[in-house]
CSV table of C-alpha atoms and ligand atoms in Angstrom, one decimal:
chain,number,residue,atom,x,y,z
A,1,UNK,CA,114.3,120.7,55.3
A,2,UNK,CA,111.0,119.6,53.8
A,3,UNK,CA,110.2,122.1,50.7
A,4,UNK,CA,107.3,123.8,51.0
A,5,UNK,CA,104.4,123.3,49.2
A,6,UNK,CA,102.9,125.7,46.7
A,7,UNK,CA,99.6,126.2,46.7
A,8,UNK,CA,97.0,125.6,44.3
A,9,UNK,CA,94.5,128.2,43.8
A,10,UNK,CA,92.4,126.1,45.1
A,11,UNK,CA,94.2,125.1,48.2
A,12,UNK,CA,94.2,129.0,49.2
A,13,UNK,CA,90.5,129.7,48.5
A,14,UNK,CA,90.0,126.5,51.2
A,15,UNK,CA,92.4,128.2,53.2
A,16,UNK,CA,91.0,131.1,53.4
A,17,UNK,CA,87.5,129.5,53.9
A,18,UNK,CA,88.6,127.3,57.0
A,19,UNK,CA,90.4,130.3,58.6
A,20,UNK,CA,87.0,132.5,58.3
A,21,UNK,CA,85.1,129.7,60.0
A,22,UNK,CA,87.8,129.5,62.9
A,23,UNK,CA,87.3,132.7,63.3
A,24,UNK,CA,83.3,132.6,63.6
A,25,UNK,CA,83.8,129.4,65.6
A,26,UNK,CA,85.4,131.5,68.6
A,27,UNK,CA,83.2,134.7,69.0
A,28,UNK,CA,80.5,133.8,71.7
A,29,UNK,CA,77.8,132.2,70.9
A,30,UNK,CA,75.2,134.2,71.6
A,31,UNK,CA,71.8,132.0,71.8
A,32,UNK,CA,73.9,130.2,74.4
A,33,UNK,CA,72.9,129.9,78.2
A,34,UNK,CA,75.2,131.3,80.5
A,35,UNK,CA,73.5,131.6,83.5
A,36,UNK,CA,74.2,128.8,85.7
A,37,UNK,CA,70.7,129.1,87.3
A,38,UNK,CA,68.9,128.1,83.9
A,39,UNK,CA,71.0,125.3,83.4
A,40,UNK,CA,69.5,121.6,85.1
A,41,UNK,CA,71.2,119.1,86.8
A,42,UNK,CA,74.5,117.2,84.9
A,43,UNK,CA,73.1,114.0,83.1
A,44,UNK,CA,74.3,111.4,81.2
A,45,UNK,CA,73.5,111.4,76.6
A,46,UNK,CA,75.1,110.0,74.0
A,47,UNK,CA,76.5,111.6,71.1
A,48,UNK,CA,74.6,111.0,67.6
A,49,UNK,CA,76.2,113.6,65.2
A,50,UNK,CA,78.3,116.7,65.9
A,51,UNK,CA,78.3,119.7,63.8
A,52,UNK,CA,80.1,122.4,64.0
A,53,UNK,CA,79.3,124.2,67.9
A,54,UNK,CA,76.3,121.6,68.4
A,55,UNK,CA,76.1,118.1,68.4
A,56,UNK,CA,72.9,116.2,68.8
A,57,UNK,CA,72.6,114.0,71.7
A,58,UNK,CA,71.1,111.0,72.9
A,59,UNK,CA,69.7,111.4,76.6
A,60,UNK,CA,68.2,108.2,79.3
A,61,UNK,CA,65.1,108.2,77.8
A,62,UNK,CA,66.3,107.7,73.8
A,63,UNK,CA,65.2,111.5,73.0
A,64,UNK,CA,67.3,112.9,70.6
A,65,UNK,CA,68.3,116.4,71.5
A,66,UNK,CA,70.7,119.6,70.2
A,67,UNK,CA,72.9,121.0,72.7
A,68,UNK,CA,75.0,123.9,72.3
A,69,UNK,CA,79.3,123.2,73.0
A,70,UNK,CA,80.7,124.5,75.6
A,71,UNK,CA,83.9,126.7,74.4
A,72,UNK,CA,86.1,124.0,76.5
A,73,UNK,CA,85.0,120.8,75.0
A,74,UNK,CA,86.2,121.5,71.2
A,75,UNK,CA,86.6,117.8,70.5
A,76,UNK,CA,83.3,115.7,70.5
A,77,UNK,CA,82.2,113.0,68.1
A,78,UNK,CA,79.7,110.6,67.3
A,79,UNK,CA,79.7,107.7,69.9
A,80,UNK,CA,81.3,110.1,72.9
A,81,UNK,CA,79.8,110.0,76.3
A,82,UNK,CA,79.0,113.3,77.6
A,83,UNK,CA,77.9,115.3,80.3
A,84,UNK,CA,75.4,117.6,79.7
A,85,UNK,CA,72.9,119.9,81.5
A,86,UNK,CA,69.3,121.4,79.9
A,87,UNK,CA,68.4,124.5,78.7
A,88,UNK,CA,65.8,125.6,81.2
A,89,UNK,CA,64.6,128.8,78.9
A,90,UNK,CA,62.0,128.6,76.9
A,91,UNK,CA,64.4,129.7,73.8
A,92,UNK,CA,68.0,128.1,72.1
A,93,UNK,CA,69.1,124.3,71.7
A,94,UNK,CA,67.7,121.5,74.8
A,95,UNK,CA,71.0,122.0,76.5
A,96,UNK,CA,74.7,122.8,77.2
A,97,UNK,CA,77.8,120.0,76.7
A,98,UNK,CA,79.7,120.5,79.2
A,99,UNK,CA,82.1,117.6,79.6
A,100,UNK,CA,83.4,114.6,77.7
A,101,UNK,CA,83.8,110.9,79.3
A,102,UNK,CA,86.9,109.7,78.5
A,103,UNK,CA,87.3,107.5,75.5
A,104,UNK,CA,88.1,104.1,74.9
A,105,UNK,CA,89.3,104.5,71.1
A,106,UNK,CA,89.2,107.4,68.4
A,107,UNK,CA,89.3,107.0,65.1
A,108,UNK,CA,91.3,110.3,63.5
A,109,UNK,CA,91.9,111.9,60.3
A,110,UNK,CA,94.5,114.1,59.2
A,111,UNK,CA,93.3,117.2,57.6
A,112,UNK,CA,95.4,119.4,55.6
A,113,UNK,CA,94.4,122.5,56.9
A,114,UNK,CA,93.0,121.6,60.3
A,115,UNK,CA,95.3,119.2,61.8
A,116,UNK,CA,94.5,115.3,63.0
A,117,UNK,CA,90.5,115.5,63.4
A,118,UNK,CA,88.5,113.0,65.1
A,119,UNK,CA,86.0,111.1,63.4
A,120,UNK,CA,84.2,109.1,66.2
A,121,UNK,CA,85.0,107.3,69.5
A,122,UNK,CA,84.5,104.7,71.5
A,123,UNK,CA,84.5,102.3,68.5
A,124,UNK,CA,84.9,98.5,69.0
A,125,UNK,CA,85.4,97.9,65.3
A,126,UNK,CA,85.9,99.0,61.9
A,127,UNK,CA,84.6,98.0,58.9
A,128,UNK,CA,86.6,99.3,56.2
A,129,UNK,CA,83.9,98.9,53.3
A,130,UNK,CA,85.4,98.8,49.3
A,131,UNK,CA,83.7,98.6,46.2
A,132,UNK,CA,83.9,97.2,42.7
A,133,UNK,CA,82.9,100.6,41.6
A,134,UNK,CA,84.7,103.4,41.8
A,135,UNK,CA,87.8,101.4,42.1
A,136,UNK,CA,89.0,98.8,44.2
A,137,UNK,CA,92.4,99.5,45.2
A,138,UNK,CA,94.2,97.4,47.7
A,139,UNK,CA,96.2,100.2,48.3
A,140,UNK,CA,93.4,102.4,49.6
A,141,UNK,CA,92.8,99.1,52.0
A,142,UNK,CA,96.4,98.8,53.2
A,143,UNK,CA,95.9,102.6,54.0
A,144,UNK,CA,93.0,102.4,55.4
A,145,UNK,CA,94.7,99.3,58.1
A,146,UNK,CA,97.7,101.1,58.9
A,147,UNK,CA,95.6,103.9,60.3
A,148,UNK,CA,93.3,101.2,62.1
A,149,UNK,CA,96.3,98.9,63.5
A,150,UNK,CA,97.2,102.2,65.5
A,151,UNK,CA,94.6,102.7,67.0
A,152,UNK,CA,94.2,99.0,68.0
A,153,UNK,CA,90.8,98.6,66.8
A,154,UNK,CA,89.6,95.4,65.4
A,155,UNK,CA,89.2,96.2,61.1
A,156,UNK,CA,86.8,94.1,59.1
A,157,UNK,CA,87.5,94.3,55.3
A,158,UNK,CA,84.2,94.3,53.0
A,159,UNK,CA,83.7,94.6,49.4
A,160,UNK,CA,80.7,95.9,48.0
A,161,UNK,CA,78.9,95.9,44.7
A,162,UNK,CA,79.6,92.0,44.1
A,163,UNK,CA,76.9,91.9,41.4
A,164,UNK,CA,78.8,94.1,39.0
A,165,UNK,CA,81.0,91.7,38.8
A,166,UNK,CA,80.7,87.8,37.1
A,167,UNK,CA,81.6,84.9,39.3
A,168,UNK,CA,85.1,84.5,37.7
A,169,UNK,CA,86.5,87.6,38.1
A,170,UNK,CA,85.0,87.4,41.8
A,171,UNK,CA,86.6,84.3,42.4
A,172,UNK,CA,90.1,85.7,40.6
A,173,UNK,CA,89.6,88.8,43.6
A,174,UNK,CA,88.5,86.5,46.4
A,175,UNK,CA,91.8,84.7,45.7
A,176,UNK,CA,93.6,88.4,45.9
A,177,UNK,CA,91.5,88.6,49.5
A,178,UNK,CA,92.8,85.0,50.6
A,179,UNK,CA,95.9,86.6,51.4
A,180,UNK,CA,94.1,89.1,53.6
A,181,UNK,CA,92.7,86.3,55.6
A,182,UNK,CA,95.7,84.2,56.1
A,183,UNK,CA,97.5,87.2,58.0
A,184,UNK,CA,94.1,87.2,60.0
A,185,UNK,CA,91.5,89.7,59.0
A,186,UNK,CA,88.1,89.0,58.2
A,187,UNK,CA,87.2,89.7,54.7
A,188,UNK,CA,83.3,89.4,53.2
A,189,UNK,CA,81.6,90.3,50.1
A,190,UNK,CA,78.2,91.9,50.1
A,191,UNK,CA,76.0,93.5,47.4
A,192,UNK,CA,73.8,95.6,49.5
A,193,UNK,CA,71.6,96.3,45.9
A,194,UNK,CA,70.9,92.0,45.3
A,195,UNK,CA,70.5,92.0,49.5
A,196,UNK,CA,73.7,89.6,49.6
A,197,UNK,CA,75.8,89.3,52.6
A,198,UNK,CA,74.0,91.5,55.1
A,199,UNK,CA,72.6,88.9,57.3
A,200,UNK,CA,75.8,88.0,58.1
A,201,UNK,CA,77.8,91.8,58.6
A,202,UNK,CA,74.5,92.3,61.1
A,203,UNK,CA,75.6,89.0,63.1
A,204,UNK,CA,78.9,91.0,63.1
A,205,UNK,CA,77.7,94.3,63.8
A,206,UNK,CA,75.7,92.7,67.2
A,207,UNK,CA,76.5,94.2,70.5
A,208,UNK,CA,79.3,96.0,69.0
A,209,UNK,CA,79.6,99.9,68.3
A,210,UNK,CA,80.9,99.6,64.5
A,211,UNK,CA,82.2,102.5,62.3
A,212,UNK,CA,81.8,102.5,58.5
A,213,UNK,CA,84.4,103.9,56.4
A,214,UNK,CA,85.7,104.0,53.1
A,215,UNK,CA,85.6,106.4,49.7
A,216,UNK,CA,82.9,108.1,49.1
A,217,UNK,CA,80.6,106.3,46.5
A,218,UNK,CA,81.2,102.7,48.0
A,219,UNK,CA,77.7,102.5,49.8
A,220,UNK,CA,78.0,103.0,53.8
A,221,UNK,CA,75.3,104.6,53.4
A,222,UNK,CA,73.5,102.2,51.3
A,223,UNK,CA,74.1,99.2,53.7
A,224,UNK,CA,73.0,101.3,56.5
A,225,UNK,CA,69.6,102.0,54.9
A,226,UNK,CA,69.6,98.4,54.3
A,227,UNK,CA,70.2,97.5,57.2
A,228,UNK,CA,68.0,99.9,58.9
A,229,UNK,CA,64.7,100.4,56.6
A,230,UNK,CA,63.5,103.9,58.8
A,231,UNK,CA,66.9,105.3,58.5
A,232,UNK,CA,66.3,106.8,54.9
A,233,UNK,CA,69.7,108.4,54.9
A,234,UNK,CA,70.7,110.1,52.0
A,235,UNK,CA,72.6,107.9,49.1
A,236,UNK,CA,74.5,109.3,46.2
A,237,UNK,CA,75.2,107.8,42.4
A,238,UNK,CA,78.6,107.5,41.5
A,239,UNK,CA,79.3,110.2,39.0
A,240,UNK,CA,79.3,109.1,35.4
A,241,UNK,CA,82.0,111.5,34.4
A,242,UNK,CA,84.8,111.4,37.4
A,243,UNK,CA,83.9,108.2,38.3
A,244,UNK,CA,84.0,109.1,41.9
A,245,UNK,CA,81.1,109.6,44.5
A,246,UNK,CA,79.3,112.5,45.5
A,247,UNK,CA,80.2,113.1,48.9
A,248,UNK,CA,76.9,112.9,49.9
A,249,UNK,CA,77.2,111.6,53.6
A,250,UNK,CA,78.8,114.7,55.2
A,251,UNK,CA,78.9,114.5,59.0
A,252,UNK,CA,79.2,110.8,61.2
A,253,UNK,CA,75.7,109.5,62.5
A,254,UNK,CA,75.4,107.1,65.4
A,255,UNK,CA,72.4,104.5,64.6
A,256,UNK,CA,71.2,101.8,67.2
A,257,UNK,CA,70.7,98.6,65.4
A,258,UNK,CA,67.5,96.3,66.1
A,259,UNK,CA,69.5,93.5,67.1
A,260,UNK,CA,71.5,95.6,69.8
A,261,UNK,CA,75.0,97.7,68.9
A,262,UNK,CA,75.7,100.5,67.0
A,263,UNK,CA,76.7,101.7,63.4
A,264,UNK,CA,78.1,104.7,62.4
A,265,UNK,CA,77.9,105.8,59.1
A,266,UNK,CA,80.8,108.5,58.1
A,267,UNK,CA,81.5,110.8,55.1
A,268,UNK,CA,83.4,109.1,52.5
A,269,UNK,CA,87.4,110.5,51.7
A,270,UNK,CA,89.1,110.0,48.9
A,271,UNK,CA,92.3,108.8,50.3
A,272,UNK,CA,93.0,108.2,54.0
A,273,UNK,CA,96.3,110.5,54.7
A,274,UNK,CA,98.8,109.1,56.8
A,275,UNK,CA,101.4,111.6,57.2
A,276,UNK,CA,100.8,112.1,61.5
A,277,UNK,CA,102.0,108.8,61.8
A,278,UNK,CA,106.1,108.0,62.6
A,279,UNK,CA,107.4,105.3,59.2
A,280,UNK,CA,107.6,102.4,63.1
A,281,UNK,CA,103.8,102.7,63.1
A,282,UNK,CA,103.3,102.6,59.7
A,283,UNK,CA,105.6,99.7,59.3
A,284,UNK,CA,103.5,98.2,62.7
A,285,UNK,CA,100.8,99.0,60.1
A,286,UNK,CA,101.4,95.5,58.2
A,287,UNK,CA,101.1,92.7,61.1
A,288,UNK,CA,102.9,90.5,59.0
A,289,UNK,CA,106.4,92.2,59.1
A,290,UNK,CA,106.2,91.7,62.5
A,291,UNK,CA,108.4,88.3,62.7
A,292,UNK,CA,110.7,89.8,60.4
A,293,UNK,CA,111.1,93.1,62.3
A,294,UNK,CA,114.5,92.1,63.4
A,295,UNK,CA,115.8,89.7,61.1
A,296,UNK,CA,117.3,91.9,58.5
A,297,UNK,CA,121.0,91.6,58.2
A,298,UNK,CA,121.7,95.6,58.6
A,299,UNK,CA,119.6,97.3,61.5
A,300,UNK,CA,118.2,100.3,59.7
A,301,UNK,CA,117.6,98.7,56.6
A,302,UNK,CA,115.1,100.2,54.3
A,303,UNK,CA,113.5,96.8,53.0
A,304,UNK,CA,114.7,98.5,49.2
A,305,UNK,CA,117.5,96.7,47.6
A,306,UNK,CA,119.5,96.4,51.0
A,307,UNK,CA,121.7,93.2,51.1
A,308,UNK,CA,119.9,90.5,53.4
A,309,UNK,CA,116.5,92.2,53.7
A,310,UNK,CA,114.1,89.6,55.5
A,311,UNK,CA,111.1,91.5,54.0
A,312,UNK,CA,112.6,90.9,50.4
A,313,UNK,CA,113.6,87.0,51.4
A,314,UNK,CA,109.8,87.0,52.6
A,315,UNK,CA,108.5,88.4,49.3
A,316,UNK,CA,110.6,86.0,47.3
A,317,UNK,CA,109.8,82.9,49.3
A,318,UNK,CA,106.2,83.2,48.8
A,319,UNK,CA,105.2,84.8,52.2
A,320,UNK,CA,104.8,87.8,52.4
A,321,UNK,CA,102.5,89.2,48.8
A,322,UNK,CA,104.9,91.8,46.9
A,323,UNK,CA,101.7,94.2,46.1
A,324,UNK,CA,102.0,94.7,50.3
A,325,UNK,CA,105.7,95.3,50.3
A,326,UNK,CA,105.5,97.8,47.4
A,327,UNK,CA,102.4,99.6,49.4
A,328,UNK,CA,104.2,99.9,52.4
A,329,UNK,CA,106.9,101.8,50.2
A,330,UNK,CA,104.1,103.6,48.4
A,331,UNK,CA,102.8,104.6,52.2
A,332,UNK,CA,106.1,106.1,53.2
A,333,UNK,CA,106.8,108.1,50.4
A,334,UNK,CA,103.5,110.0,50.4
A,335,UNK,CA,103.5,110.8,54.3
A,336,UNK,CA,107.0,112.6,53.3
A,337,UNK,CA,105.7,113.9,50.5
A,338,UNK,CA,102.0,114.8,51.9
A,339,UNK,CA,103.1,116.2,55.1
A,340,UNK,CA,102.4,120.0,55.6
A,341,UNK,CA,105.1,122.4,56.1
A,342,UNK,CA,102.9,124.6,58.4
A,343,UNK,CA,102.7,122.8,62.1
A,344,UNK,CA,100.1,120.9,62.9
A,345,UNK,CA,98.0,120.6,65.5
A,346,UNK,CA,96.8,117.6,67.1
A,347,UNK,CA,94.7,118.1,69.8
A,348,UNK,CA,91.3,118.2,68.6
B,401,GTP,N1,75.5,98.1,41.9
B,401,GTP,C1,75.5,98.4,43.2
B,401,GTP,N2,75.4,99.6,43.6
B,401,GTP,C2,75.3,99.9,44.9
B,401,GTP,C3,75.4,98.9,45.9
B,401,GTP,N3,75.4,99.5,47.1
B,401,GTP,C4,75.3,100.8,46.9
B,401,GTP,N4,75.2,101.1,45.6
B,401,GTP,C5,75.1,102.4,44.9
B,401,GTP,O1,76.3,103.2,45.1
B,401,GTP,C6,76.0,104.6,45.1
B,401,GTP,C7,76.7,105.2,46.3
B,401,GTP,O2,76.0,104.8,47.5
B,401,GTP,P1,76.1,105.6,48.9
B,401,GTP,O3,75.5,104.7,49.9
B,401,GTP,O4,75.6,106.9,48.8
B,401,GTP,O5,77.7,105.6,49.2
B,401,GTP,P2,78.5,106.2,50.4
B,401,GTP,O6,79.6,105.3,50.7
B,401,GTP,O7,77.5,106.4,51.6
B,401,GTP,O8,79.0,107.6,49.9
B,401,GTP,P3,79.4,108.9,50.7
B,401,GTP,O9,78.2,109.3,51.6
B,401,GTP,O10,79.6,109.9,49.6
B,401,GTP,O11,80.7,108.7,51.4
B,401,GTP,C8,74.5,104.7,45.1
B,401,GTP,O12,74.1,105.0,43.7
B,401,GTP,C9,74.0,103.3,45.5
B,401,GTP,O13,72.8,103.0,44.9
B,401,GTP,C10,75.5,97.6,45.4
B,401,GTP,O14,75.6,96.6,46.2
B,401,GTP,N5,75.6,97.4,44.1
B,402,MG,MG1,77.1,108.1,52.6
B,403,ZN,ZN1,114.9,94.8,55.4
């Protein structure tokens, strides 16, 4: 049985916090119109940015409008398609959600406390943005590619902050990257501060609905101001003393781009958890295991030090890059060591 987890003092005081705001979250909301006969006809919008019991929608005509939730729709993101209806009263938010269109992909995120959360939908791609500063860690990215192979969107690794770096230990990283490419991801450097490499992530980002994710501090934001100049969204130093960001992006925003498609920008998390996934789709996680999948002399072996592991043949021959191998270990053992005693639930 999985021991349970202690809690920091911490832990309990967020506990506490998120169980007071359920609790707020289902009284009736009283500004809300519940008279069918002040409500107009059901129309089509878009969702921009959701917080908390209103999101801000998009309607036919591009206005930008906040509607209240109804109590049945808990789970609505940025980049849902919704039905909605306006507020015909002269007071409260422009309308009433009533309905979500189905989705064609979610992106989620497990949350301690709250269970597997969405973080947008209907997402064509992913663009899994790392820096030089705070850290780059290749096993943030595998992390972050595990969770993105699952959902079957298409991920496009980027590292940022290229200029705090000189050309050689660029080219000694690149070479890292080259790897990355071979097993077929696309992989590009920008430096949003010297204006490097954006002309080409906006030839990417055309016609597509794009989601930006990554630790806090790594400059989604930064790139989306760049890339959008009206935008002005709020950016954030990375702190001198944790060497960490500030967390300063903290809902996901929808933006239209110029040259048609959509970006998302999303609050940055320190570590993508990965403990609602089964260890199949984690090992589904690294496309490269695939044609080794059944090649392993015993059926359930652990890819450890199990006689005849293919994985461990792989790693030893050259093909497959140990630093993967040891993070799909590294993977495994946090989910079992991450995963919350308390059930969780998945269905927002
Ligand atoms: N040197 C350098 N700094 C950059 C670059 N891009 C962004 N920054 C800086 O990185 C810091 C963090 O940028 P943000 O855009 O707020 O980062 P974020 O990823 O949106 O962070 P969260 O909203 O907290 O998730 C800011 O001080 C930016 O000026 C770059 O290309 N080079
Ligand atoms: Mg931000
Ligand atoms: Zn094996």
């Amino acid at each position: 049985m999985a021991k349970k987890k202690k809690l920091s003092k911490q832990q309990l005081r967020r506990l506490q916090a998120n169980r007071t705001k359920k609790i707020s979250q289902t009284e009736p909301n009283k500004a809300q119109v519940s008279d069918e006969s002040l409500l107009g006809e059901p129309q089509k919008g878009l969702v921009i940015s959701r917080f908390g019991q209103h999101a801000d929608i998009e309607n036919d005509q591009g206005e930008l409008l906040r509607c209240d939730l109804r109590r049945t729709v808990s789970s609505i993101v940025a980049g849902d398609r919704v039905i909605w209806r306006a507020n015909l009263t002269e007071s409260g938010n422009h309308g009433v959600i009533e309905a979500v269109e189905e989705r064609n992909s979610v992106l989620t995120r497990p949350d301690f406390y709250d269970g597997v959360k969405s973080v947008a939908a209907n997402i064509d791609q992913i663009i899994v943005l790392s820096s030089i500063l705070p850290e780059l860690s290749f096993q943030i990215i595998d992390r972050y590619l595990v969770a993105i192979e699952q959902m079957g969107a298409e991920p496009i690794i980027v590292i940022n902050k290229s200029d705090l770096i000189d050309e050689f230990e660029r080219l000694k990283i690149d070479g890292q990257l080259d790897y990355y490419r071979e097993i077929g991801y696309q992989v590009h450097w920008l430096s949003v501060k010297q204006k490097q490499g954006t002309t080409q992530l906006a030839e990417l980002l055309k016609g597509k609905t794009s989601i930006l994710v990554g630790q806090s501090g790594v400059g989604k934001s930064s790139l989306v101001n760049q890339l959008l100049p009206d935008a002005e969204i709020l950016i954030g130093d990375v702190s001198d003393v944790s060497g960490l960001g500030m967390h300063t992006t903290t809902v996901a925003r929808l933006y239209h781009l110029a040259s048609g498609g959509d970006l998302i920008d999303s609050p940055g998390i320190r570590e993508f958890a990965l403990w609602h996934l089964a260890p199949e789709v984690i090992f589904d996680g690294f496309i490269e295991f695939e044609q080794y999948r059944h090649e392993c002399k015993f059926r359930d072996c652990k890819h450890l030090n199990d006689p005849g592991c293919a994985l461990k043949a792989a790693v030893q021959a050259g093909k497959i890059k140990a630093e993967r191998l040891e993070n799909y270990h590294k993977i495994l053992e946090s989910v079992a060591s991450d995963k919350p005693a308390h059930k969780i639930d998945i269905s927002k």
